[in-house]
mmCIF file of N, CA and C in Angstrom:
data_model
loop_
_atom_site.group_PDB
_atom_site.id
_atom_site.type_symbol
_atom_site.label_atom_id
_atom_site.label_comp_id
_atom_site.label_asym_id
_atom_site.label_seq_id
_atom_site.Cartn_x
_atom_site.Cartn_y
_atom_site.Cartn_z
ATOM 1 N N UNK A 1 203.253 10.416 129.506
ATOM 2 C CA UNK A 1 203.844 10.526 130.998
ATOM 3 C C UNK A 1 203.160 10.257 132.156
ATOM 4 N N UNK A 2 203.694 9.478 132.642
ATOM 5 C CA UNK A 2 202.917 9.096 133.736
ATOM 6 C C UNK A 2 203.968 8.880 135.163
ATOM 7 N N UNK A 3 203.455 8.944 136.263
ATOM 8 C CA UNK A 3 204.156 9.134 137.488
ATOM 9 C C UNK A 3 204.460 7.592 138.005
ATOM 10 N N UNK A 4 205.407 7.546 138.549
ATOM 11 C CA UNK A 4 205.942 5.856 138.666
ATOM 12 C C UNK A 4 206.221 4.797 137.509
ATOM 13 N N UNK A 5 205.671 5.673 136.580
ATOM 14 C CA UNK A 5 206.029 4.882 135.278
ATOM 15 C C UNK A 5 207.546 4.308 134.509
ATOM 16 N N UNK A 6 207.788 3.829 134.347
ATOM 17 C CA UNK A 6 209.623 3.494 133.488
ATOM 18 C C UNK A 6 209.230 4.580 132.190
ATOM 19 N N UNK A 7 210.193 5.336 132.374
ATOM 20 C CA UNK A 7 210.150 6.142 130.996
ATOM 21 C C UNK A 7 211.119 5.766 129.991
ATOM 22 N N UNK A 8 210.095 5.680 128.866
ATOM 23 C CA UNK A 8 210.463 5.185 127.611
ATOM 24 C C UNK A 8 210.760 5.899 126.286
ATOM 25 N N UNK A 9 210.796 7.710 126.497
ATOM 26 C CA UNK A 9 211.210 8.437 125.447
ATOM 27 C C UNK A 9 211.310 9.981 126.704
ATOM 28 N N UNK A 10 211.420 10.894 126.304
ATOM 29 C CA UNK A 10 211.245 12.186 126.620
ATOM 30 C C UNK A 10 210.298 12.942 125.353
ATOM 31 N N UNK A 11 210.062 14.168 126.179
ATOM 32 C CA UNK A 11 209.586 14.986 124.758
ATOM 33 C C UNK A 11 210.094 16.708 124.938
ATOM 34 N N UNK A 12 209.604 17.254 123.439
ATOM 35 C CA UNK A 12 210.169 18.731 123.171
ATOM 36 C C UNK A 12 208.770 19.028 123.363
ATOM 37 N N UNK A 13 208.397 20.417 124.078
ATOM 38 C CA UNK A 13 207.183 20.772 123.413
ATOM 39 C C UNK A 13 207.802 21.757 122.565
ATOM 40 N N UNK A 14 207.112 21.924 121.292
ATOM 41 C CA UNK A 14 207.536 22.659 120.181
ATOM 42 C C UNK A 14 206.787 23.764 120.273
ATOM 43 N N UNK A 15 205.269 23.716 120.470
ATOM 44 C CA UNK A 15 204.330 25.032 120.943
ATOM 45 C C UNK A 15 202.982 24.714 121.946
ATOM 46 N N UNK A 16 202.500 25.520 122.446
ATOM 47 C CA UNK A 16 201.755 25.499 123.542
ATOM 48 C C UNK A 16 201.940 25.273 124.708
ATOM 49 N N UNK A 17 201.658 24.931 125.590
ATOM 50 C CA UNK A 17 202.024 24.924 127.494
ATOM 51 C C UNK A 17 201.516 23.480 127.736
ATOM 52 N N UNK A 18 202.467 22.926 128.805
ATOM 53 C CA UNK A 18 202.591 21.541 129.209
ATOM 54 C C UNK A 18 202.427 21.782 130.412
ATOM 55 N N UNK A 19 201.816 21.268 131.227
ATOM 56 C CA UNK A 19 202.012 21.438 132.630
ATOM 57 C C UNK A 19 202.758 20.059 133.636
ATOM 58 N N UNK A 20 203.587 20.144 134.150
ATOM 59 C CA UNK A 20 204.468 18.931 135.067
ATOM 60 C C UNK A 20 203.997 18.992 136.382
ATOM 61 N N UNK A 21 203.172 17.494 136.436
ATOM 62 C CA UNK A 21 202.589 17.803 138.181
ATOM 63 C C UNK A 21 203.106 16.464 138.984
ATOM 64 N N UNK A 22 202.960 16.287 140.201
ATOM 65 C CA UNK A 22 203.313 15.233 141.226
ATOM 66 C C UNK A 22 201.970 14.961 141.914
ATOM 67 N N UNK A 23 201.996 13.795 141.965
ATOM 68 C CA UNK A 23 200.686 13.676 143.443
ATOM 69 C C UNK A 23 201.234 13.421 144.563
ATOM 70 N N UNK A 24 200.526 14.391 145.764
ATOM 71 C CA UNK A 24 200.831 14.313 146.870
ATOM 72 C C UNK A 24 200.458 13.103 147.558
ATOM 73 N N UNK A 25 200.918 12.841 148.938
ATOM 74 C CA UNK A 25 200.752 11.657 149.267
ATOM 75 C C UNK A 25 199.088 11.645 149.802
ATOM 76 N N UNK A 26 198.517 12.700 149.656
ATOM 77 C CA UNK A 26 197.346 12.656 150.210
ATOM 78 C C UNK A 26 196.102 12.881 149.238
ATOM 79 N N UNK A 27 196.934 12.212 147.961
ATOM 80 C CA UNK A 27 196.542 12.185 146.821
ATOM 81 C C UNK A 27 195.935 13.693 145.807
ATOM 82 N N UNK A 28 196.795 14.983 146.146
ATOM 83 C CA UNK A 28 196.426 16.393 145.555
ATOM 84 C C UNK A 28 197.675 16.147 144.278
ATOM 85 N N UNK A 29 196.981 16.813 143.609
ATOM 86 C CA UNK A 29 197.886 17.202 142.263
ATOM 87 C C UNK A 29 199.012 18.443 142.271
ATOM 88 N N UNK A 30 199.983 18.543 142.330
ATOM 89 C CA UNK A 30 200.493 19.636 142.957
ATOM 90 C C UNK A 30 201.197 19.869 140.870
ATOM 91 N N UNK A 31 201.151 21.466 141.034
ATOM 92 C CA UNK A 31 202.066 22.161 139.618
ATOM 93 C C UNK A 31 203.339 22.349 139.959
ATOM 94 N N UNK A 32 204.108 21.480 139.553
ATOM 95 C CA UNK A 32 205.816 21.617 139.750
ATOM 96 C C UNK A 32 206.826 22.223 139.142
ATOM 97 N N UNK A 33 205.779 22.242 137.751
ATOM 98 C CA UNK A 33 206.738 23.169 136.602
ATOM 99 C C UNK A 33 205.751 23.314 135.486
ATOM 100 N N UNK A 34 205.097 24.343 134.883
ATOM 101 C CA UNK A 34 205.025 24.923 133.592
ATOM 102 C C UNK A 34 206.117 25.278 132.388
ATOM 103 N N UNK A 35 205.536 24.241 131.461
ATOM 104 C CA UNK A 35 206.648 24.300 130.330
ATOM 105 C C UNK A 35 206.186 24.833 128.889
ATOM 106 N N UNK A 36 206.414 25.817 128.124
ATOM 107 C CA UNK A 36 206.341 26.113 126.801
ATOM 108 C C UNK A 36 207.484 25.857 125.667
ATOM 109 N N UNK A 37 207.209 26.164 124.452
ATOM 110 C CA UNK A 37 208.233 26.089 123.143
ATOM 111 C C UNK A 37 209.729 26.371 123.675
ATOM 112 N N UNK A 38 210.233 24.874 123.143
ATOM 113 C CA UNK A 38 211.774 24.524 123.455
ATOM 114 C C UNK A 38 211.933 24.146 124.750
ATOM 115 N N UNK A 39 211.150 23.493 125.959
ATOM 116 C CA UNK A 39 211.455 23.022 127.220
ATOM 117 C C UNK A 39 211.500 21.380 126.719
ATOM 118 N N UNK A 40 211.996 20.553 127.609
ATOM 119 C CA UNK A 40 211.735 19.442 127.368
ATOM 120 C C UNK A 40 211.412 18.777 128.693
ATOM 121 N N UNK A 41 211.057 17.688 128.877
ATOM 122 C CA UNK A 41 210.764 16.643 129.650
ATOM 123 C C UNK A 41 211.075 15.378 129.837
ATOM 124 N N UNK A 42 211.280 14.429 130.575
ATOM 125 C CA UNK A 42 211.574 12.736 130.718
ATOM 126 C C UNK A 42 212.796 12.353 130.080
ATOM 127 N N UNK A 43 213.468 13.774 129.792
ATOM 128 C CA UNK A 43 215.029 13.287 129.393
ATOM 129 C C UNK A 43 215.825 12.915 130.167
ATOM 130 N N UNK A 44 216.127 13.186 131.149
ATOM 131 C CA UNK A 44 216.830 13.174 132.535
ATOM 132 C C UNK A 44 216.318 11.874 132.855
ATOM 133 N N UNK A 45 215.462 10.797 132.859
ATOM 134 C CA UNK A 45 215.037 10.004 133.798
ATOM 135 C C UNK A 45 215.343 8.670 132.647
ATOM 136 N N UNK A 46 215.548 8.842 131.276
ATOM 137 C CA UNK A 46 216.240 8.138 130.530
ATOM 138 C C UNK A 46 217.924 7.874 130.743
ATOM 139 N N UNK A 47 218.670 9.174 130.936
ATOM 140 C CA UNK A 47 220.184 8.979 131.456
ATOM 141 C C UNK A 47 220.038 8.505 132.609
ATOM 142 N N UNK A 48 219.305 8.387 133.791
ATOM 143 C CA UNK A 48 219.462 7.672 134.630
ATOM 144 C C UNK A 48 218.800 6.479 135.285
ATOM 145 N N UNK A 49 217.808 6.110 134.178
ATOM 146 C CA UNK A 49 217.150 4.709 134.081
ATOM 147 C C UNK A 49 216.376 4.741 135.548
ATOM 148 N N UNK A 50 215.727 5.525 135.846
ATOM 149 C CA UNK A 50 214.786 5.712 136.776
ATOM 150 C C UNK A 50 213.430 5.768 136.153
ATOM 151 N N UNK A 51 212.199 5.415 136.841
ATOM 152 C CA UNK A 51 210.833 5.813 136.992
ATOM 153 C C UNK A 51 210.780 7.320 136.706
ATOM 154 N N UNK A 52 209.626 7.773 136.434
ATOM 155 C CA UNK A 52 209.499 9.292 136.248
ATOM 156 C C UNK A 52 208.770 9.341 137.763
ATOM 157 N N UNK A 53 208.911 10.934 137.899
ATOM 158 C CA UNK A 53 208.501 11.360 139.187
ATOM 159 C C UNK A 53 207.286 12.228 139.137
ATOM 160 N N UNK A 54 206.609 12.132 137.874
ATOM 161 C CA UNK A 54 206.300 13.107 137.441
ATOM 162 C C UNK A 54 205.040 12.953 136.663
ATOM 163 N N UNK A 55 203.983 13.672 136.290
ATOM 164 C CA UNK A 55 203.309 13.513 135.369
ATOM 165 C C UNK A 55 203.187 14.511 134.610
ATOM 166 N N UNK A 56 202.899 14.516 132.716
ATOM 167 C CA UNK A 56 202.768 15.608 132.504
ATOM 168 C C UNK A 56 201.229 15.787 131.131
ATOM 169 N N UNK A 57 200.898 16.773 130.980
ATOM 170 C CA UNK A 57 199.405 16.888 129.992
ATOM 171 C C UNK A 57 199.704 18.381 129.521
ATOM 172 N N UNK A 58 199.078 18.392 128.868
ATOM 173 C CA UNK A 58 199.022 19.508 127.933
ATOM 174 C C UNK A 58 197.865 20.412 128.396
ATOM 175 N N UNK A 59 197.690 21.927 128.831
ATOM 176 C CA UNK A 59 196.981 22.681 129.067
ATOM 177 C C UNK A 59 196.177 23.511 128.612
ATOM 178 N N UNK A 60 196.944 23.554 126.910
ATOM 179 C CA UNK A 60 196.170 24.159 126.056
ATOM 180 C C UNK A 60 196.445 23.408 124.977
ATOM 181 N N UNK A 61 195.850 23.757 123.455
ATOM 182 C CA UNK A 61 196.303 22.958 122.460
ATOM 183 C C UNK A 61 198.011 23.222 122.481
ATOM 184 N N UNK A 62 198.737 21.714 121.630
ATOM 185 C CA UNK A 62 200.222 21.941 121.992
ATOM 186 C C UNK A 62 200.383 21.146 120.888
ATOM 187 N N UNK A 63 202.206 20.772 120.343
ATOM 188 C CA UNK A 63 202.676 19.957 119.562
ATOM 189 C C UNK A 63 203.847 19.750 120.632
ATOM 190 N N UNK A 64 203.973 18.536 121.177
ATOM 191 C CA UNK A 64 205.102 17.742 121.219
ATOM 192 C C UNK A 64 205.957 16.417 120.770
ATOM 193 N N UNK A 65 207.132 16.982 120.553
ATOM 194 C CA UNK A 65 207.867 15.522 119.878
ATOM 195 C C UNK A 65 208.616 14.695 120.647
ATOM 196 N N UNK A 66 208.029 13.528 120.204
ATOM 197 C CA UNK A 66 208.282 12.313 121.297
ATOM 198 C C UNK A 66 209.640 11.739 120.798
ATOM 199 N N UNK A 67 210.813 11.694 121.830
ATOM 200 C CA UNK A 67 212.122 11.224 121.544
ATOM 201 C C UNK A 67 212.061 9.768 122.247
ATOM 202 N N UNK A 68 212.040 8.666 121.261
ATOM 203 C CA UNK A 68 212.296 7.508 121.633
ATOM 204 C C UNK A 68 213.258 7.154 122.278
ATOM 205 N N UNK A 69 213.442 6.041 123.521
ATOM 206 C CA UNK A 69 214.624 6.190 124.133
ATOM 207 C C UNK A 69 216.087 5.691 123.413
ATOM 208 N N UNK A 70 215.903 5.124 122.359
ATOM 209 C CA UNK A 70 217.175 4.678 121.767
ATOM 210 C C UNK A 70 217.496 5.560 120.753
ATOM 211 N N UNK A 71 216.868 6.581 120.110
ATOM 212 C CA UNK A 71 217.176 7.835 119.346
ATOM 213 C C UNK A 71 217.965 9.029 120.473
ATOM 214 N N UNK A 72 217.253 8.838 121.551
ATOM 215 C CA UNK A 72 218.105 9.340 122.876
ATOM 216 C C UNK A 72 219.002 9.020 122.962
ATOM 217 N N UNK A 73 219.562 7.498 123.343
ATOM 218 C CA UNK A 73 220.878 7.311 123.629
ATOM 219 C C UNK A 73 221.842 7.434 122.625
ATOM 220 N N UNK A 74 221.615 7.505 121.347
ATOM 221 C CA UNK A 74 222.290 7.348 120.588
ATOM 222 C C UNK A 74 222.972 8.919 120.076
ATOM 223 N N UNK A 75 222.263 9.717 120.174
ATOM 224 C CA UNK A 75 222.299 11.353 120.230
ATOM 225 C C UNK A 75 223.225 11.494 121.718
ATOM 226 N N UNK A 76 222.909 10.710 122.724
ATOM 227 C CA UNK A 76 223.295 11.417 123.551
ATOM 228 C C UNK A 76 224.981 10.817 123.574
ATOM 229 N N UNK A 77 225.240 9.663 123.200
ATOM 230 C CA UNK A 77 226.506 9.294 122.747
ATOM 231 C C UNK A 77 227.513 9.395 121.831
ATOM 232 N N UNK A 78 226.368 10.118 121.088
ATOM 233 C CA UNK A 78 227.705 10.491 119.776
ATOM 234 C C UNK A 78 227.818 12.362 120.195
ATOM 235 N N UNK A 79 226.939 12.633 121.616
ATOM 236 C CA UNK A 79 228.077 13.619 121.762
ATOM 237 C C UNK A 79 227.049 15.015 121.733
#
């Protein structure tokens, strides 16, 4: 998941730690959020159709579940 790329899916953290970062205009990486098991990221961009405004990377050994855009849209439409 990278800043300014169009989201084609979202992620759910199953275990471990994931940092969500944003690059400042000066090029410094700023940590926006630290996520753990049960947290999700990237799904809001699918709802809005926006490019991602942040990047994400694991901080320790982690398991994440990728939710493809099509699967998310089906689940969202069915309520």
